[in-house]
mmCIF file of C-alpha atoms in Angstrom:
data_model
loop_
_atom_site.group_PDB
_atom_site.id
_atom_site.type_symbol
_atom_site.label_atom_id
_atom_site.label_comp_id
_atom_site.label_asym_id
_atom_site.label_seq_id
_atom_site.Cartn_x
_atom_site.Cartn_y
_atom_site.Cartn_z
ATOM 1 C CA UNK A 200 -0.535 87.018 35.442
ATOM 2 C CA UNK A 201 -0.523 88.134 38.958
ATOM 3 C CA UNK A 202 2.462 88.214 40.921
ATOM 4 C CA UNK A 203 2.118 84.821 43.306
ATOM 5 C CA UNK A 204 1.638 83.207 40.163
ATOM 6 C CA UNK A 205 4.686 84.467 38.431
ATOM 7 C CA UNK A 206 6.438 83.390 41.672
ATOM 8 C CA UNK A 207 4.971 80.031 41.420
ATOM 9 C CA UNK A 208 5.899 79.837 37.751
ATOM 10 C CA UNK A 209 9.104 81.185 38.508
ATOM 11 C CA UNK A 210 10.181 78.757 40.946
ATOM 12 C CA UNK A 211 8.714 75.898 39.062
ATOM 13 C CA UNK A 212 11.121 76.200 36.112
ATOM 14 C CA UNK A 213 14.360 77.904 37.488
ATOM 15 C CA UNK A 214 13.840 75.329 40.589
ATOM 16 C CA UNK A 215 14.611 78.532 43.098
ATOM 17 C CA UNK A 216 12.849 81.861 43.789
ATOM 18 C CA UNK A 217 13.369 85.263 41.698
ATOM 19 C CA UNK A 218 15.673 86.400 44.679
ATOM 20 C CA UNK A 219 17.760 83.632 44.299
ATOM 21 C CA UNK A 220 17.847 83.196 41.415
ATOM 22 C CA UNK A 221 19.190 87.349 40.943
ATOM 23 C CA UNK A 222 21.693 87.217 43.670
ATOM 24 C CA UNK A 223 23.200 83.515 41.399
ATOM 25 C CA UNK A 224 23.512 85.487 38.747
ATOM 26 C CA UNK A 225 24.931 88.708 40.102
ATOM 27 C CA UNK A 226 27.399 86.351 42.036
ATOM 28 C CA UNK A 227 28.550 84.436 38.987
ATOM 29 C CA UNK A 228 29.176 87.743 36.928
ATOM 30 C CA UNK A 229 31.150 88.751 40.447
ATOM 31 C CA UNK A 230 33.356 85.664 40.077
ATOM 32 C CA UNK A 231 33.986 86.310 36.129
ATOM 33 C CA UNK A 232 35.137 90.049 36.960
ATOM 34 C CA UNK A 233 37.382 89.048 40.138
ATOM 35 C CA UNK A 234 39.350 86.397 37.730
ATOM 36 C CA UNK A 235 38.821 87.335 34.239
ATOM 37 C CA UNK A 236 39.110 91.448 34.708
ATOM 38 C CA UNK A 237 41.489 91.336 37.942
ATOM 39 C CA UNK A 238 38.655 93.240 40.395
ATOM 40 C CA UNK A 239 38.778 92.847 44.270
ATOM 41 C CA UNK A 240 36.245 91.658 46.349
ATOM 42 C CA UNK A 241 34.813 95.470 47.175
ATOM 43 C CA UNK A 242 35.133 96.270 43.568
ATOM 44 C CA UNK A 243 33.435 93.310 41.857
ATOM 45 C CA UNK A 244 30.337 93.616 44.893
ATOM 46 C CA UNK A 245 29.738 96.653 44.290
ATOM 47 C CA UNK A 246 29.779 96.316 40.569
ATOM 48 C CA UNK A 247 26.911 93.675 40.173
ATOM 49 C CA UNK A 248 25.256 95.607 42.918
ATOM 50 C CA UNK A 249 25.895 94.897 46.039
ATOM 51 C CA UNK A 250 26.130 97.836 48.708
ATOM 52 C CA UNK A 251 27.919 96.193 51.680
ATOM 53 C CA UNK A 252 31.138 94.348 50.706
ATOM 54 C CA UNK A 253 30.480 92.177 54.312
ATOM 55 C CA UNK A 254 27.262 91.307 52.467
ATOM 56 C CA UNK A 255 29.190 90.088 49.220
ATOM 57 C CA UNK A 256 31.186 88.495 50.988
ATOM 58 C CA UNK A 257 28.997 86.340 52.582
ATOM 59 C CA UNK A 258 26.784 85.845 50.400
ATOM 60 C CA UNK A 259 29.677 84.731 47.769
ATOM 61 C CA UNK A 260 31.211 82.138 50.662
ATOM 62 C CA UNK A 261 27.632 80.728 50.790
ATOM 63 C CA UNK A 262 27.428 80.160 47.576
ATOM 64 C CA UNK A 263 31.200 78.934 46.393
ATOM 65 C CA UNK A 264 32.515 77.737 49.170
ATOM 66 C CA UNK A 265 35.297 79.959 49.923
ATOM 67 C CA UNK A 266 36.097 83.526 50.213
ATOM 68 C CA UNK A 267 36.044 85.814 46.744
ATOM 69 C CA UNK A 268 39.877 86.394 46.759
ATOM 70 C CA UNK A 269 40.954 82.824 47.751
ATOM 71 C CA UNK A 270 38.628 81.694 44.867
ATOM 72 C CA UNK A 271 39.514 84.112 42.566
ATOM 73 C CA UNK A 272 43.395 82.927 43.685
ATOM 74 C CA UNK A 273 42.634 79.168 42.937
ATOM 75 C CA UNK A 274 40.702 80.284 39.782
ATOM 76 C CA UNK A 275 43.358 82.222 37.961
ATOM 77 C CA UNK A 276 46.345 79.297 39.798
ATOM 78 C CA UNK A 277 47.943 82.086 41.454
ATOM 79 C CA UNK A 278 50.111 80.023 44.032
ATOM 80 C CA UNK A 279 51.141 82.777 45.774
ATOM 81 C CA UNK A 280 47.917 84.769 46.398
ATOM 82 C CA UNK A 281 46.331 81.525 47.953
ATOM 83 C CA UNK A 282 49.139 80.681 49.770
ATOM 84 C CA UNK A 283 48.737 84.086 51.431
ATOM 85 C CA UNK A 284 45.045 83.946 52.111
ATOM 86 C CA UNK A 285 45.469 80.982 53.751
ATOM 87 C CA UNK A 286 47.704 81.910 56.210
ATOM 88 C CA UNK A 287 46.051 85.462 56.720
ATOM 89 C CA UNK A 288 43.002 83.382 58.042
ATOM 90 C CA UNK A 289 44.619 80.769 60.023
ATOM 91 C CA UNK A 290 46.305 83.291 61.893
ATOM 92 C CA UNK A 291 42.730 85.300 62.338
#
């Protein structure tokens, strides 16, 4: 199978492209380790591959919504943690 056809293929089943389909799942295993194994943002980027944390982090607020550590905050119901993020970027 050549590779425009695995493409095709690709996108035809998983309803997105290879690329997006990689950085999904590298974000989703980024999200487990930030609330199930405690990570921050830098650590849990680079981890699933990432080389710029800037680049994680936009790439995770495009996908979830929010920051990683505000998400990771309302994830694991630490109060606390979210209360502080918010206020760190209002005042930003």
């Amino acid at each position: 199978m050549s590779a425009p056809s695995l493409f095709r293929h690709f996108k035809a089943v998983a309803l997105m492209s290879p690329m997006q389909y990689r950085t999904c799942i590298r974000l989703q295993e980024a999200r487990r380790r930030l609330v199930a194994d405690g990570d921050d943002a830098a650590e849990a980027g680079f981890a699933v591959g990432y080389d710029s944390p800037s680049q994680f982090s936009r790439d995770y607020r495009r996908m979830f919504g929010v920051p990683p550590a505000r998400d990771a905050a309302r994830l694991r119901g630490d109060s606390m943690l979210l209360a502080q993020e918010v206020e760190e970027e209002r005042l930003s």
